[in-house]
Coordinates of C-alpha atoms in Angstrom, one line a residue:
X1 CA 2.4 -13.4 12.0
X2 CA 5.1 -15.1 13.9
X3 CA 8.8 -14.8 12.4
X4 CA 11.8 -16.9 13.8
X5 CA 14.5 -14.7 15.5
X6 CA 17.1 -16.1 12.8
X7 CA 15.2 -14.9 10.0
X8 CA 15.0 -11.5 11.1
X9 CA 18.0 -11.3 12.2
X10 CA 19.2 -12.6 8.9
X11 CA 16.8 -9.9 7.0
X12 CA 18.8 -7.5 9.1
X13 CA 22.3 -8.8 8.9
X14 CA 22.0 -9.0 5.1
X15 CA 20.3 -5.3 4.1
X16 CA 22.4 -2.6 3.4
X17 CA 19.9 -0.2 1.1
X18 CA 16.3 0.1 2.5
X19 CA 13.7 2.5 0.8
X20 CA 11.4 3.9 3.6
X21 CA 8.0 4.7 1.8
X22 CA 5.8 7.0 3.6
X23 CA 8.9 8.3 5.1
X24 CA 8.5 11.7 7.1
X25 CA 10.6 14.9 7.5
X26 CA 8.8 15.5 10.9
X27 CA 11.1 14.3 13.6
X28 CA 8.0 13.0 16.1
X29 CA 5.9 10.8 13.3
X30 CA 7.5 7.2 13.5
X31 CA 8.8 7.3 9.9
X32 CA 11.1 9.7 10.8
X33 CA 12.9 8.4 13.7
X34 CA 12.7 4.4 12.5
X35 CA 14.6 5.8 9.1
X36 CA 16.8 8.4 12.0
X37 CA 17.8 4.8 13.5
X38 CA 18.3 2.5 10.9
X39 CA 20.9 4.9 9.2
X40 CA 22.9 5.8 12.3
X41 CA 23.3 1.6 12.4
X42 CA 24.3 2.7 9.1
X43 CA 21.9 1.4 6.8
X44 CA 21.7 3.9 4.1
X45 CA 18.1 4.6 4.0
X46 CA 16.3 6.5 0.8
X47 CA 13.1 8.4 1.9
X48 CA 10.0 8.1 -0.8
X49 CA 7.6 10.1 -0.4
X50 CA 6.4 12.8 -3.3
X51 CA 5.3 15.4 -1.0
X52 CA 8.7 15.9 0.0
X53 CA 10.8 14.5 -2.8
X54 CA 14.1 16.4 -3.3
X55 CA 14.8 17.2 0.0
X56 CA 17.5 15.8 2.2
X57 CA 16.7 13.2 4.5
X58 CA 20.4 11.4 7.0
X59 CA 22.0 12.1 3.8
X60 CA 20.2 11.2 1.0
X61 CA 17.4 12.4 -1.3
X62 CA 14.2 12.0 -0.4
X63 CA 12.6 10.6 -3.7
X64 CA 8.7 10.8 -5.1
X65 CA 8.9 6.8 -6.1
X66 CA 10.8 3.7 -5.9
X67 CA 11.3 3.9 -9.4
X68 CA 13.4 7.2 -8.6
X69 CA 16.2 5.6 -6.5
X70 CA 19.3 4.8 -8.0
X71 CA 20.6 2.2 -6.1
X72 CA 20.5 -1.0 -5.6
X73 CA 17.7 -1.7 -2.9
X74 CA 17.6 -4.6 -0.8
X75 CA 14.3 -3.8 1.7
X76 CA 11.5 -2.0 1.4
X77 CA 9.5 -0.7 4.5
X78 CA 6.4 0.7 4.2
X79 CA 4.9 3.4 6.3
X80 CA 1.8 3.7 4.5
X81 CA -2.1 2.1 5.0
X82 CA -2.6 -1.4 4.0
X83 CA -4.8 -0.4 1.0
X84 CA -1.4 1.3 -0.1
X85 CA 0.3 -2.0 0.2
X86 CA -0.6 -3.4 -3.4
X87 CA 0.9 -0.6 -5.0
X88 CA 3.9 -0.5 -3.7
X89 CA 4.7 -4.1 -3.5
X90 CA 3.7 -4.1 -7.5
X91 CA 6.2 -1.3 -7.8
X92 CA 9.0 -2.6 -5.8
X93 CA 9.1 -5.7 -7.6
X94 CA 8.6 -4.4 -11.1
X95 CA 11.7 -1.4 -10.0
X96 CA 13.8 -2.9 -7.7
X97 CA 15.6 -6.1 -9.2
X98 CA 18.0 -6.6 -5.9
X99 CA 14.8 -6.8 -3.6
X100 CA 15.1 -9.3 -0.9
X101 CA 12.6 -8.2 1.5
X102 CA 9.3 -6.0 1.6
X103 CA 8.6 -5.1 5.2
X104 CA 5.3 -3.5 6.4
X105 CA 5.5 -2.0 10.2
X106 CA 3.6 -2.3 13.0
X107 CA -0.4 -2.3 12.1
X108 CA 0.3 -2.8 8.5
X109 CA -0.5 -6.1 6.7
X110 CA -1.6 -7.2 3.2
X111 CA -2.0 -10.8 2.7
X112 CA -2.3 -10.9 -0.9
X113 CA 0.4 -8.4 -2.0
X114 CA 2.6 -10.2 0.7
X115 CA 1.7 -13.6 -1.1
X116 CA 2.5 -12.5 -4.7
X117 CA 6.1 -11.0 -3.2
X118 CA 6.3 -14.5 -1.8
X119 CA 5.5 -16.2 -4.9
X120 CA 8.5 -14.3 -6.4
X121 CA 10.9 -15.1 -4.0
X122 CA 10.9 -12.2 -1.6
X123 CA 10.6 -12.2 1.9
X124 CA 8.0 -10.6 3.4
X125 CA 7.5 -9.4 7.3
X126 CA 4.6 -8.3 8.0
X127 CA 2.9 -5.9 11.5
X128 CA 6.7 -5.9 12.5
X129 CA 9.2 -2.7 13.1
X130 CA 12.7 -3.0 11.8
X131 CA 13.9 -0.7 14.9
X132 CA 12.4 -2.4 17.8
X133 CA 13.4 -6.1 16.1
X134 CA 17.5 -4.4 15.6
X135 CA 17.3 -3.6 19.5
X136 CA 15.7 -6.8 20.4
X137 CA 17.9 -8.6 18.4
X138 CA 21.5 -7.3 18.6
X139 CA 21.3 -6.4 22.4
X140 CA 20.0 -3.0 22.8
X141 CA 17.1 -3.4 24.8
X142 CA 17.3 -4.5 28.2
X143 CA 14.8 -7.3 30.1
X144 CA 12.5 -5.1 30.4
X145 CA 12.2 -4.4 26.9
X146 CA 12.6 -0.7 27.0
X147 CA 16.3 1.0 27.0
X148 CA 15.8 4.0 28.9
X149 CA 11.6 3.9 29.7
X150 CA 11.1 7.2 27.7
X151 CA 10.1 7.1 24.5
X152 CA 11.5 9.6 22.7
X153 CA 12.0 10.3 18.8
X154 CA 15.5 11.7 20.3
X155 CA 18.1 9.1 20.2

């Protein structure tokens, strides 16, 4: 899928809540450190996932479903398989009345669920990681693409 800079930036720019589902408390799985990031460029970001619903997560509590979170939500990005993607995207738009955007990281896709969030108004980014496009986008990653050439979970 190929995405203009402004509209990501613009998906960016304008989120405030985003719901990470599939989130993890593990500080090396991906989850964890994308939903680390996004709230130290202070995002809030609400954890769902039910195997670890109640506990904290950068300040909030990790929920078992979207329909648990009490805010306003404005993204959802999804950490999960793409045969999970239905699901959620049914949920999120029957839940979450403020959505604006679903977003499904790298390796995840779903052209169907993406259309019907389409049809509904919704933008949808697909195979894409909030994280990497913030750095790209708002200066935080140098030519060479990389910031310090270690990857790290550790910011």
């Amino acid at each position: 899928m190929q995405y203009s800079d402004d509209l990501l930036k613009d998906v960016l720019k304008r989120t405030k809540v985003i719901a990470v589902v599939g989130v993890s408390t593990n500080p090396v799985r991906p989850s964890y450190y994308v939903a680390r990031y996004l709230s130290l460029r202070g995002y809030r970001v609400i954890g769902v996932n039910p195997g670890a619903a109640g506990q904290m997560l950068f300040g909030q509590k990790i929920v078992a479903g979207l329909a648990d979170i009490d805010a306003p939500v404005d993204m959802v990005d999804i950490f999960r398989k793409p045969e999970a993607v239905p699901a959620i995207v049914d949920e999120a738009l029957e839940v979450c009345p403020d959505l604006r955007t679903i977003w499904m990281q790298i390796g995840v896709e779903h052209a169907e669920a993406a259309a019907k969030a389409e049809a509904r108004g919704i933008t949808v980014i697909q195979n894409r990681c909030p994280k990497i496009e913030y750095q790209r986008l708002f200066g935080e990653l140098r030519m060479g693409g990389f910031a310090t050439g270690i990857i790290s979970s550790k910011l």
